Amino acid sequence: MVNYDVTVFTANRIAASTFNNVFIKLVGRDGESERKWLIGLRGASAFVKGATASFTVSCPASIGKLVLVELDKQRLLLFPEDSWFPDKVEVKSPEGDIYTFPIYRWITDSEVHRFRGGAALTVFADDHHLGRYSRQLELQQRKDDYRWDVYAEGLPHNMKVDDPLSLPCEVRFSFTKTTEFFFTAGTGLTELQLKGLSDCEESWTNFEDIDRVFCCKTTPISEYVQRHWKEDALFGYQYLNGVNPMLIRRCTALPQNFPVTDKMVFPHGQSSLDNEMKRGNIFLCDYKRLDGAQPNTINGKKQYLMAPLVLLQKSPDDKLMPIAIQLKQEPADDNPIFLPTDSEYDWLLAKIFVRSADFSEHQLNVHLLRTHLLAEVFAVSLLRNIPMVHPLYKLLIPHMRYTMQINFLARRTLISEDGVFTRFSASGGEGMVTILRRSLSSVTYSSLCISEDIAERGMESIPNYYYRDDGLRLWDIIHRFVKGILEFYYKNDSKVQQDSELQKWILDIFEHGFLSQECSGIPDRFTTMAELIKFVTMVIFTGSAQHAAVNSGQFDYGGWMPNTPISLKRPPPTEKGKSSEDTILSTLPDVNVTAQGMATMWLLSQQSSDFVPLGQYPEDHFSEQAPCDLIKEFQKELEVLSAAIKARNKHLKVPYTYMDPEEVENSVAI
Ligand code: FE2
């Protein structure tokens, strides 16, 4: 007889224990053990939360190199079936080899579950028939568990989920996350002391009242925004380092529909637009995607959503200053081009219409579509096509934590028929689907890769663009890490081409995420290592750094409502010189709309206490030395970047923290 020492690690998390009987079978290349009941001196406490329990499994002879373990649990006659969360199983063979089998998932039934070793295997490297068979079984099951659904035509497909409990356990929120999320969601209005305001369908009558509501909950940046929101410099700054750093581009020729003249912007002949454009000092933000989208009706009142054009100039002291605003796409006499030289209220009102348009462009295109919905596509495709033993699964699964559930909740509570966004935002309802559809058809692969995106927008050299500076460095660090891991498993391009699972993953993304639009530039297959490495880098970057950049500042910049009104309820001025403070107050959203917007932005800016920062991997999916060393190297590089960002921020009036690796979550989880 030979002995295998088996150690079972139950997770140290709430409700991870099982009191059911646990069985194991070891499967090797040359044979298998019997199905063995894991019973030891510790009795029922062997599988309680945080327990490590050891057992011996004996076989008549060595079963060779281990291929997989089979685990199942059976309830005792009088006990209910419970849910068990094992972290991993370790097996020491009679030859002295140690095998780790990562699990990190709930086992809720009495079926047999198969787990492969921590040494990653691509399909072409998996040369044992039982290994290949278990891959097939796993993927068959996953295709049943993770099915595509269509929320609306023209949008990326999403996971079919009828209610949160029908989400497979492995992708559900933890107990901690669920409790905190619903607590904040349920108490947001109370916490912000807005409760009495949520039914008030009146206009604000003065800014002091808005201040009284706002001052209950602030952040240092939201307070700064409140003090400076009327200033042109902060208006311009937000295009670089606010929640939407993606729209601005260098302008080399004025669009036909934006007839700004030199006289308008350089009334004393100081310079000319041509000269300034040649010097690279002129920038454009064009909200054309919003043009013609059906605006909402809120509290029985028609709302207004503009599709503005904004021209900005880099000043000699490196500030980005707005110099002209046209609120509708088509030039006309009743569509004036507003200028900083106009009356205070005309100019402020024009900027408010732009900020409100930016809310819709940011939330729908930049935040929801380009991070949340795409991250879900990457995750569902991964779960349907890539088995746990695959290096890509091990690499990507930590970057997909909670994404399916947060998106399900967004569909149910934000953009559903009675959702907050649908009821209270200018672009809620019909307009939303129009804007999302247009946004998807404008997403290109290169715009998801930060260095190409920056180059395409001509934003390489503008100073103080911290989103760009931090993002490019983060991309490089992620890219080096991904390259190291993938080069360890794929020795050349033909290995990439041979990996049928990998090819199905990218094809699923192309078809279900980008609706087979070749013009997006998204590949439908990988032919080289370089293509694979770049794509996987983009997937991790999008779910972590990019999402943090466009998510974490929502309350900072949106908490003080006049800086980011989620809707506006009067049309923009059609002529100059008629606006006053009263015009602004009666244009801003009603009191209840303001309260709902503030509470939602508060909720979506909160970090959960089980937040996992970028590059931290509490679950050991990899067990080989090389990937484990690469993870350590990755973490070191992130630490260095974090320290550099903190040092830079010390000298900034408004620190840019959203892409500090310590503040970036591994996945789209909020
Ligand atoms: Fe988010």
CSV table of N, CA and C in Angstrom, one decimal, residues 8-22 42-52 73 79-87 105-108:
chain,number,residue,atom,x,y,z
A,8,VAL,N,-7.1,19.5,3.4
A,8,VAL,CA,-8.3,20.3,2.8
A,8,VAL,C,-8.3,21.6,3.6
A,9,PHE,N,-8.4,22.7,2.8
A,9,PHE,CA,-8.4,24.0,3.4
A,9,PHE,C,-9.8,24.6,3.2
A,10,THR,N,-10.6,24.9,4.2
A,10,THR,CA,-11.9,25.5,4.1
A,10,THR,C,-11.7,27.0,4.2
A,11,ALA,N,-12.4,27.8,3.4
A,11,ALA,CA,-12.1,29.2,3.4
A,11,ALA,C,-12.5,29.9,4.7
A,12,ASN,N,-11.8,31.0,5.0
A,12,ASN,CA,-12.1,31.7,6.2
A,12,ASN,C,-13.0,32.8,5.8
A,13,ARG,N,-14.2,32.5,5.5
A,13,ARG,CA,-15.2,33.5,5.2
A,13,ARG,C,-16.6,33.1,5.7
A,14,ILE,N,-17.5,34.0,5.9
A,14,ILE,CA,-18.8,33.7,6.5
A,14,ILE,C,-19.5,32.6,5.8
A,15,ALA,N,-20.0,31.7,6.6
A,15,ALA,CA,-20.8,30.5,6.2
A,15,ALA,C,-20.1,29.6,5.3
A,16,ALA,N,-18.7,29.5,5.4
A,16,ALA,CA,-18.0,28.6,4.5
A,16,ALA,C,-18.0,27.1,5.0
A,17,SER,N,-18.4,26.9,6.2
A,17,SER,CA,-18.3,25.6,6.8
A,17,SER,C,-19.3,24.6,6.2
A,18,THR,N,-19.0,23.3,6.3
A,18,THR,CA,-20.0,22.3,6.0
A,18,THR,C,-19.9,21.2,7.1
A,19,PHE,N,-21.1,20.7,7.4
A,19,PHE,CA,-21.2,19.6,8.4
A,19,PHE,C,-21.7,18.4,7.7
A,20,ASN,N,-21.7,18.4,6.4
A,20,ASN,CA,-22.0,17.2,5.6
A,20,ASN,C,-20.7,16.3,5.5
A,21,ASN,N,-20.9,15.1,5.1
A,21,ASN,CA,-19.7,14.2,4.9
A,21,ASN,C,-19.1,14.5,3.6
A,22,VAL,N,-17.7,14.6,3.6
A,22,VAL,CA,-17.0,15.0,2.4
A,22,VAL,C,-16.2,13.8,1.9
A,42,ARG,N,-10.7,15.1,14.0
A,42,ARG,CA,-11.4,16.3,14.3
A,42,ARG,C,-12.9,16.2,14.0
A,43,GLY,N,-13.4,15.1,13.5
A,43,GLY,CA,-14.8,14.8,13.3
A,43,GLY,C,-15.4,15.9,12.5
A,44,ALA,N,-16.6,16.4,13.0
A,44,ALA,CA,-17.3,17.4,12.2
A,44,ALA,C,-16.7,18.8,12.1
A,45,SER,N,-15.6,19.0,12.9
A,45,SER,CA,-15.0,20.4,12.8
A,45,SER,C,-13.9,20.4,11.8
A,46,ALA,N,-13.7,19.4,11.0
A,46,ALA,CA,-12.7,19.4,10.0
A,46,ALA,C,-12.9,20.4,8.9
A,47,PHE,N,-14.2,20.7,8.6
A,47,PHE,CA,-14.5,21.6,7.5
A,47,PHE,C,-15.3,22.8,7.9
A,48,VAL,N,-14.9,23.3,9.1
A,48,VAL,CA,-15.5,24.6,9.5
A,48,VAL,C,-14.7,25.7,8.9
A,49,LYS,N,-15.3,26.9,8.9
A,49,LYS,CA,-14.7,28.1,8.4
A,49,LYS,C,-13.2,28.2,8.9
A,50,GLY,N,-12.3,28.4,8.0
A,50,GLY,CA,-10.9,28.6,8.3
A,50,GLY,C,-10.1,27.3,8.7
A,51,ALA,N,-10.8,26.1,8.7
A,51,ALA,CA,-10.1,24.9,9.1
A,51,ALA,C,-9.1,24.4,8.1
A,52,THR,N,-8.0,23.8,8.6
A,52,THR,CA,-7.1,23.0,7.7
A,52,THR,C,-7.1,21.6,8.3
A,73,LYS,N,-19.9,16.0,-1.4
A,73,LYS,CA,-20.3,16.0,0.0
A,73,LYS,C,-21.8,15.5,0.0
A,79,PHE,N,-29.6,15.9,8.9
A,79,PHE,CA,-29.1,17.3,8.7
A,79,PHE,C,-29.4,17.8,7.3
A,80,PRO,N,-29.6,19.1,7.2
A,80,PRO,CA,-29.8,19.7,5.9
A,80,PRO,C,-28.6,19.7,5.0
A,81,GLU,N,-28.8,19.8,3.7
A,81,GLU,CA,-27.6,20.0,2.9
A,81,GLU,C,-27.1,21.4,3.1
A,82,ASP,N,-25.8,21.6,3.2
A,82,ASP,CA,-25.3,23.0,3.4
A,82,ASP,C,-24.4,23.4,2.3
A,83,SER,N,-23.9,24.6,2.3
A,83,SER,CA,-23.0,25.1,1.3
A,83,SER,C,-21.6,25.2,1.9
A,84,TRP,N,-20.7,24.7,1.1
A,84,TRP,CA,-19.3,24.6,1.6
A,84,TRP,C,-18.4,25.4,0.7
A,85,PHE,N,-17.4,26.2,1.2
A,85,PHE,CA,-16.5,26.9,0.4
A,85,PHE,C,-15.1,26.5,0.7
A,86,PRO,N,-14.6,25.5,0.0
A,86,PRO,CA,-13.2,25.1,0.2
A,86,PRO,C,-12.3,26.0,-0.6
A,87,ASP,N,-11.1,26.3,-0.1
A,87,ASP,CA,-10.2,27.1,-0.8
A,87,ASP,C,-9.4,26.2,-1.8
A,105,ARG,N,-14.5,28.1,-4.6
A,105,ARG,CA,-15.9,28.3,-5.0
A,105,ARG,C,-16.8,27.5,-4.1
A,106,TRP,N,-18.1,27.8,-4.1
A,106,TRP,CA,-19.1,27.2,-3.3
A,106,TRP,C,-19.4,25.8,-3.9
A,107,ILE,N,-19.6,24.8,-3.0
A,107,ILE,CA,-20.1,23.5,-3.4
A,107,ILE,C,-21.4,23.4,-2.6
A,108,THR,N,-22.5,23.5,-3.3
A,108,THR,CA,-23.8,23.6,-2.7
A,108,THR,C,-24.7,22.3,-2.8
